[in-house]
C-alpha cells in the first residue's frame, strides 16, 4: 500500500494556444485514504488524475507513489488501477474472462487467477454472473465488473474518474455504497474524481475542491461545509446553494449589516459582531445557508429579518424549498413542510446570523472569525 504525494504539479497543454489546465497542485494523500477531487467541468480534475496515472505528461512538479517519484515511470509500472466513466468490457468474453484478462496478460498462474477472480466476484456480488457475457448484465452489474477488473490487480492505488456518471440515479446511490464498502474492506488508497458534490461529501475522507486549475480547499466534508475558506467553496458545496448578499458592516451598538442598495439593514448579534472586528467598515459578502433562513410572521418575530416576495415553493414532502426575492437578491430557504401564503405574497424572512459566513467583498476569502463550528 502507498500514499500519493503531489508537489507543485502543473499541466500546460500546447495545442494551438498554450493553456494552463492545472496550476501548482500540492496534495498529500495518505496511505489508505479516500480523497475526492471535485469541481465544475473543466477545472482540471481529470488532468490531475491522469498525471497521477501516467496517462498525461507532467509539465512541472513531482508525483510520488509511496516513496518513489513516478514522473518518468510508465503507467503499467506505477502499480495503480484506474476505473473510468466509459469502461469497455470485452463483449465476447464472459465476466470471468473479463476479470482475469489483465492477469493472464501478465502470465500469472491459472490457479492464482482463479483465486483472485473468485475473491473479487465475491466482494462485488458477481459470483452468480461469472459465466455471463456483458450484454446479459444490467448497467450496475457491468460497472461492478469494471471495478472488479481493477480489484483483481491488487494495486497500491485506485484511481476513479466519474465511474458512476453513466448510471441512473438509483444505481448511482447503490454503487456509491459499494465503493465506500470496498474502501473499508480493502483499506487501500483511493483517489476519486467527480463533479457531483453529494458523491464527494459521502465518499471522501477528505475533499479537494478545484476551480480553474487551482486548489481552493482541501478538507474533511464537514469542515468544507462549516468553514469554507472562500466564497467559491461556500457556493459550490451545499444544495441548494448558500445565499449571498453584498454589503458592508457598520460599527455601532449594535453593529449592523447593510446590504448594497440599502434595502436591508440587519442588526448583528453581539456574539457575531465581536468575532468580526476585521470586517467592520469593509465591503463584505454575507453568506447564509438555506437551512438558516426561515419564514416568520413579522419583523418583530426574530432579531434579523427582511421583507421579501414569495416567488416559488417546492414541496419535497419531508422538506420545502422556498424561493423569495428580497430587494435585489434572490434568497432560498429550506424549511420543514408548512402552510405558506400564495406565490406573489409579501413574507418576512429571518436569518440565523449565528451560523452566517462572511467573505471579503473583493477577494472572496473568508473573514477571520466568521463561520460556524
Ligand atoms: N488534450 C488537451 N488539450 C488541450 N486542452 C485540454 C486537453 N485536455 C483537457 N484540456 C483542457 O484542460 C482543462 C481541464 O480539463 P479536465 O479534463 O482536467 O477537466 P475536468 O475537471 O475533468 O472537467 P469535466 O468535469 O468536464 O470532466 C479544460 O479547460 C480542458 O479544456
Ligand atoms: Mg473530467
CSV table of C-alpha atoms in Angstrom, one decimal, residues 75-341:
chain,number,residue,atom,x,y,z
A,75,UNK,CA,1.6,3.8,-16.3
A,76,UNK,CA,2.0,0.0,-16.2
A,77,UNK,CA,4.8,0.2,-13.7
A,78,UNK,CA,3.0,2.6,-11.3
A,79,UNK,CA,1.0,-0.1,-9.6
A,80,UNK,CA,-2.2,1.7,-9.9
A,81,UNK,CA,-5.6,0.7,-11.4
A,82,UNK,CA,-8.0,3.2,-12.9
A,83,UNK,CA,-11.7,3.0,-13.5
A,84,UNK,CA,-13.3,5.4,-16.0
A,85,UNK,CA,-16.7,6.6,-16.8
A,86,UNK,CA,-16.6,4.8,-20.2
A,87,UNK,CA,-15.2,1.4,-19.1
A,88,UNK,CA,-15.2,-1.0,-22.1
A,89,UNK,CA,-15.8,-4.6,-21.2
A,90,UNK,CA,-14.8,-7.2,-23.8
A,91,UNK,CA,-18.2,-8.2,-25.2
A,92,UNK,CA,-17.2,-11.6,-26.4
A,93,UNK,CA,-15.7,-12.6,-23.1
A,94,UNK,CA,-17.6,-13.9,-20.0
A,95,UNK,CA,-17.5,-11.9,-16.7
A,96,UNK,CA,-14.9,-14.4,-15.5
A,97,UNK,CA,-12.7,-13.9,-18.6
A,98,UNK,CA,-13.1,-10.1,-18.4
A,99,UNK,CA,-12.0,-10.1,-14.8
A,100,UNK,CA,-9.0,-12.4,-15.4
A,101,UNK,CA,-7.8,-10.9,-18.7
A,102,UNK,CA,-5.2,-8.4,-17.3
A,103,UNK,CA,-3.8,-11.1,-15.0
A,104,UNK,CA,-3.5,-13.5,-17.9
A,105,UNK,CA,-1.5,-10.9,-19.9
A,106,UNK,CA,0.9,-10.8,-17.0
A,107,UNK,CA,1.4,-14.6,-17.2
A,108,UNK,CA,0.0,-15.2,-13.8
A,109,UNK,CA,-0.6,-18.9,-13.0
A,110,UNK,CA,-4.1,-20.2,-13.7
A,111,UNK,CA,-4.6,-21.1,-10.0
A,112,UNK,CA,-3.7,-17.6,-8.9
A,113,UNK,CA,-6.0,-16.0,-11.5
A,114,UNK,CA,-8.9,-18.2,-10.4
A,115,UNK,CA,-8.4,-17.4,-6.8
A,116,UNK,CA,-8.3,-13.6,-7.4
A,117,UNK,CA,-11.3,-13.6,-9.8
A,118,UNK,CA,-13.3,-15.6,-7.3
A,119,UNK,CA,-12.4,-13.3,-4.4
A,120,UNK,CA,-13.2,-10.2,-6.4
A,121,UNK,CA,-16.5,-11.7,-7.6
A,122,UNK,CA,-17.5,-12.5,-4.0
A,123,UNK,CA,-16.6,-9.0,-2.9
A,124,UNK,CA,-18.8,-7.4,-5.6
A,125,UNK,CA,-21.6,-9.9,-5.5
A,126,UNK,CA,-20.8,-11.2,-9.0
A,127,UNK,CA,-20.3,-14.8,-8.3
A,128,UNK,CA,-23.5,-16.0,-9.9
A,129,UNK,CA,-22.8,-13.9,-13.1
A,130,UNK,CA,-19.3,-15.2,-13.8
A,131,UNK,CA,-20.4,-17.2,-16.9
A,132,UNK,CA,-22.5,-14.4,-18.4
A,133,UNK,CA,-21.5,-12.1,-21.2
A,134,UNK,CA,-21.6,-8.3,-20.6
A,135,UNK,CA,-24.7,-7.9,-22.7
A,136,UNK,CA,-26.6,-10.2,-20.3
A,137,UNK,CA,-25.9,-7.8,-17.4
A,138,UNK,CA,-27.5,-4.6,-16.1
A,139,UNK,CA,-25.7,-1.3,-16.2
A,140,UNK,CA,-24.8,-1.6,-12.5
A,141,UNK,CA,-23.6,-5.2,-12.8
A,142,UNK,CA,-21.4,-4.1,-15.8
A,143,UNK,CA,-19.9,-1.3,-13.7
A,144,UNK,CA,-19.2,-3.8,-11.0
A,145,UNK,CA,-17.3,-5.9,-13.5
A,146,UNK,CA,-15.3,-2.8,-14.4
A,147,UNK,CA,-14.5,-2.3,-10.7
A,148,UNK,CA,-13.6,-6.0,-10.4
A,149,UNK,CA,-11.0,-5.7,-13.2
A,150,UNK,CA,-9.3,-3.1,-11.1
A,151,UNK,CA,-9.6,-5.1,-7.8
A,152,UNK,CA,-8.1,-8.3,-9.2
A,153,UNK,CA,-4.9,-6.4,-9.9
A,154,UNK,CA,-4.4,-5.6,-6.2
A,155,UNK,CA,-2.9,-2.2,-7.0
A,156,UNK,CA,-1.4,0.1,-4.4
A,157,UNK,CA,-3.7,2.9,-5.5
A,158,UNK,CA,-7.2,3.0,-7.1
A,159,UNK,CA,-8.0,6.0,-9.4
A,160,UNK,CA,-11.6,6.7,-10.4
A,161,UNK,CA,-12.7,9.2,-12.9
A,162,UNK,CA,-16.5,9.7,-12.7
A,163,UNK,CA,-17.1,6.0,-12.6
A,164,UNK,CA,-20.8,6.3,-11.9
A,165,UNK,CA,-22.0,9.0,-14.2
A,166,UNK,CA,-23.4,6.7,-16.8
A,167,UNK,CA,-25.7,5.0,-14.3
A,168,UNK,CA,-29.2,6.1,-13.4
A,169,UNK,CA,-29.8,7.9,-10.1
A,170,UNK,CA,-30.8,4.9,-8.1
A,171,UNK,CA,-28.0,2.8,-9.4
A,172,UNK,CA,-25.5,5.6,-8.6
A,173,UNK,CA,-26.6,5.5,-5.0
A,174,UNK,CA,-26.2,1.8,-4.6
A,175,UNK,CA,-22.8,1.8,-6.4
A,176,UNK,CA,-21.6,4.6,-4.2
A,177,UNK,CA,-22.3,2.5,-1.2
A,178,UNK,CA,-20.5,-0.4,-2.9
A,179,UNK,CA,-17.4,1.7,-3.4
A,180,UNK,CA,-17.5,3.0,0.1
A,181,UNK,CA,-17.7,-0.6,1.4
A,182,UNK,CA,-14.9,-1.6,-0.9
A,183,UNK,CA,-12.7,1.1,0.5
A,184,UNK,CA,-13.5,-0.1,4.1
A,185,UNK,CA,-12.7,-3.7,3.2
A,186,UNK,CA,-9.5,-3.2,1.1
A,187,UNK,CA,-8.2,-0.2,3.1
A,188,UNK,CA,-6.3,0.9,0.0
A,189,UNK,CA,-5.6,4.5,-1.2
A,190,UNK,CA,-8.3,5.8,-3.5
A,191,UNK,CA,-8.5,9.0,-5.5
A,192,UNK,CA,-11.9,9.7,-7.0
A,193,UNK,CA,-12.9,12.4,-9.4
A,194,UNK,CA,-16.5,13.7,-9.6
A,195,UNK,CA,-18.4,16.9,-10.3
A,196,UNK,CA,-21.2,15.6,-8.0
A,197,UNK,CA,-20.9,17.2,-4.6
A,198,UNK,CA,-23.1,14.5,-3.0
A,199,UNK,CA,-20.7,11.8,-4.1
A,200,UNK,CA,-17.8,13.9,-2.9
A,201,UNK,CA,-19.3,14.5,0.5
A,202,UNK,CA,-20.4,11.0,1.1
A,203,UNK,CA,-17.3,9.1,-0.1
A,204,UNK,CA,-14.3,11.3,0.8
A,205,UNK,CA,-12.3,11.2,3.9
A,206,UNK,CA,-11.0,14.5,2.5
A,207,UNK,CA,-12.2,16.5,-0.5
A,208,UNK,CA,-10.1,18.7,-2.8
A,209,UNK,CA,-12.2,21.5,-4.2
A,210,UNK,CA,-10.8,22.8,-7.5
A,211,UNK,CA,-11.7,25.8,-9.7
A,212,UNK,CA,-9.9,26.7,-12.9
A,213,UNK,CA,-6.9,24.5,-12.3
A,214,UNK,CA,-6.4,25.8,-8.8
A,215,UNK,CA,-7.0,24.0,-5.5
A,216,UNK,CA,-9.5,26.1,-3.5
A,217,UNK,CA,-9.5,24.0,-0.3
A,218,UNK,CA,-8.5,20.5,0.9
A,219,UNK,CA,-10.5,19.5,3.9
A,220,UNK,CA,-12.9,17.0,5.5
A,221,UNK,CA,-16.5,17.1,4.2
A,222,UNK,CA,-17.8,18.7,7.4
A,223,UNK,CA,-15.1,21.4,7.5
A,224,UNK,CA,-15.8,22.3,3.9
A,225,UNK,CA,-19.4,22.8,4.8
A,226,UNK,CA,-18.9,24.6,8.1
A,227,UNK,CA,-15.8,26.6,7.4
A,228,UNK,CA,-15.5,27.2,3.6
A,229,UNK,CA,-12.3,29.1,3.0
A,230,UNK,CA,-13.7,31.3,0.3
A,231,UNK,CA,-16.9,32.2,-1.4
A,232,UNK,CA,-16.3,29.7,-4.3
A,233,UNK,CA,-16.2,26.7,-1.9
A,234,UNK,CA,-19.1,28.1,0.1
A,235,UNK,CA,-21.3,28.3,-3.0
A,236,UNK,CA,-20.1,25.0,-4.5
A,237,UNK,CA,-20.7,22.8,-1.5
A,238,UNK,CA,-24.3,22.6,-0.3
A,239,UNK,CA,-27.5,22.1,-2.1
A,240,UNK,CA,-29.5,24.3,-2.5
A,241,UNK,CA,-26.5,26.7,-2.7
A,242,UNK,CA,-25.7,29.2,0.0
A,243,UNK,CA,-27.4,32.6,-0.3
A,244,UNK,CA,-25.0,35.6,-0.8
A,245,UNK,CA,-25.7,39.3,-0.1
A,246,UNK,CA,-23.2,42.0,-0.7
A,247,UNK,CA,-22.9,44.9,1.7
A,248,UNK,CA,-20.9,46.4,4.5
A,249,UNK,CA,-20.7,46.1,8.3
A,250,UNK,CA,-21.3,49.3,10.1
A,251,UNK,CA,-19.8,49.5,13.6
A,252,UNK,CA,-22.2,50.6,16.3
A,253,UNK,CA,-24.3,49.4,19.2
A,254,UNK,CA,-25.4,47.1,17.8
A,255,UNK,CA,-23.3,46.7,14.7
A,256,UNK,CA,-25.3,46.2,11.5
A,257,UNK,CA,-25.0,44.6,8.2
A,258,UNK,CA,-26.2,47.0,5.5
A,259,UNK,CA,-26.9,45.4,2.1
A,260,UNK,CA,-25.8,47.2,-1.1
A,261,UNK,CA,-28.6,49.5,-2.2
A,262,UNK,CA,-29.6,50.0,1.5
A,263,UNK,CA,-32.7,47.8,1.1
A,264,UNK,CA,-31.9,45.8,4.2
A,265,UNK,CA,-30.2,46.7,7.4
A,266,UNK,CA,-29.9,43.9,9.9
A,267,UNK,CA,-28.5,44.1,13.4
A,268,UNK,CA,-25.7,41.6,14.2
A,269,UNK,CA,-25.8,39.7,17.4
A,270,UNK,CA,-23.0,40.9,19.7
A,271,UNK,CA,-21.5,37.3,19.7
A,272,UNK,CA,-21.1,37.6,15.9
A,273,UNK,CA,-20.1,41.3,15.7
A,274,UNK,CA,-17.3,40.8,18.3
A,275,UNK,CA,-15.8,38.0,16.4
A,276,UNK,CA,-15.7,40.0,13.2
A,277,UNK,CA,-13.7,43.0,14.2
A,278,UNK,CA,-11.7,42.6,11.0
A,279,UNK,CA,-14.7,43.1,8.8
A,280,UNK,CA,-16.1,46.4,10.2
A,281,UNK,CA,-16.2,49.1,7.6
A,282,UNK,CA,-15.2,46.7,4.9
A,283,UNK,CA,-17.1,45.6,1.8
A,284,UNK,CA,-18.2,42.0,2.5
A,285,UNK,CA,-20.4,39.3,1.3
A,286,UNK,CA,-22.8,37.8,3.8
A,287,UNK,CA,-23.4,34.0,3.2
A,288,UNK,CA,-26.4,32.3,4.7
A,289,UNK,CA,-27.2,28.6,4.1
A,290,UNK,CA,-30.9,27.9,3.1
A,291,UNK,CA,-31.4,25.9,6.3
A,292,UNK,CA,-30.5,29.1,8.3
A,293,UNK,CA,-33.3,31.0,6.7
A,294,UNK,CA,-36.9,30.8,7.9
A,295,UNK,CA,-40.3,32.4,7.3
A,296,UNK,CA,-41.6,34.3,10.3
A,297,UNK,CA,-45.0,36.1,10.8
A,298,UNK,CA,-43.5,39.6,11.0
A,299,UNK,CA,-40.4,41.7,11.6
A,300,UNK,CA,-40.7,41.6,15.4
A,301,UNK,CA,-40.7,37.8,15.4
A,302,UNK,CA,-36.9,37.5,15.1
A,303,UNK,CA,-33.8,39.6,15.5
A,304,UNK,CA,-32.6,39.6,11.9
A,305,UNK,CA,-35.3,39.8,9.3
A,306,UNK,CA,-36.1,41.2,5.8
A,307,UNK,CA,-39.3,41.7,3.9
A,308,UNK,CA,-39.5,39.6,0.7
A,309,UNK,CA,-41.8,38.5,-2.0
A,310,UNK,CA,-42.6,34.7,-2.3
A,311,UNK,CA,-41.6,33.6,-5.8
A,312,UNK,CA,-41.8,29.8,-5.8
A,313,UNK,CA,-42.4,26.9,-3.4
A,314,UNK,CA,-41.1,23.4,-3.9
A,315,UNK,CA,-42.6,20.8,-1.6
A,316,UNK,CA,-40.5,17.7,-1.5
A,317,UNK,CA,-42.6,16.0,1.2
A,318,UNK,CA,-40.0,15.9,4.0
A,319,UNK,CA,-38.9,19.5,3.4
A,320,UNK,CA,-39.8,22.6,1.5
A,321,UNK,CA,-37.6,24.9,-0.6
A,322,UNK,CA,-38.8,28.5,-0.7
A,323,UNK,CA,-37.5,30.9,-3.3
A,324,UNK,CA,-38.1,34.6,-2.5
A,325,UNK,CA,-37.0,38.0,-3.7
A,326,UNK,CA,-35.6,40.4,-1.1
A,327,UNK,CA,-34.7,43.7,-2.6
A,328,UNK,CA,-32.3,42.9,-5.4
A,329,UNK,CA,-31.4,39.5,-4.0
A,330,UNK,CA,-32.9,36.0,-4.7
A,331,UNK,CA,-33.0,34.0,-1.5
A,332,UNK,CA,-33.6,30.3,-0.9
A,333,UNK,CA,-34.9,28.9,2.4
A,334,UNK,CA,-35.0,25.2,3.3
A,335,UNK,CA,-37.7,24.7,5.8
A,336,UNK,CA,-39.9,21.9,7.2
A,337,UNK,CA,-43.3,21.4,5.5
A,338,UNK,CA,-45.6,24.3,6.5
A,339,UNK,CA,-48.5,26.2,5.1
A,340,UNK,CA,-47.5,29.3,3.1
A,341,UNK,CA,-49.3,32.2,1.6
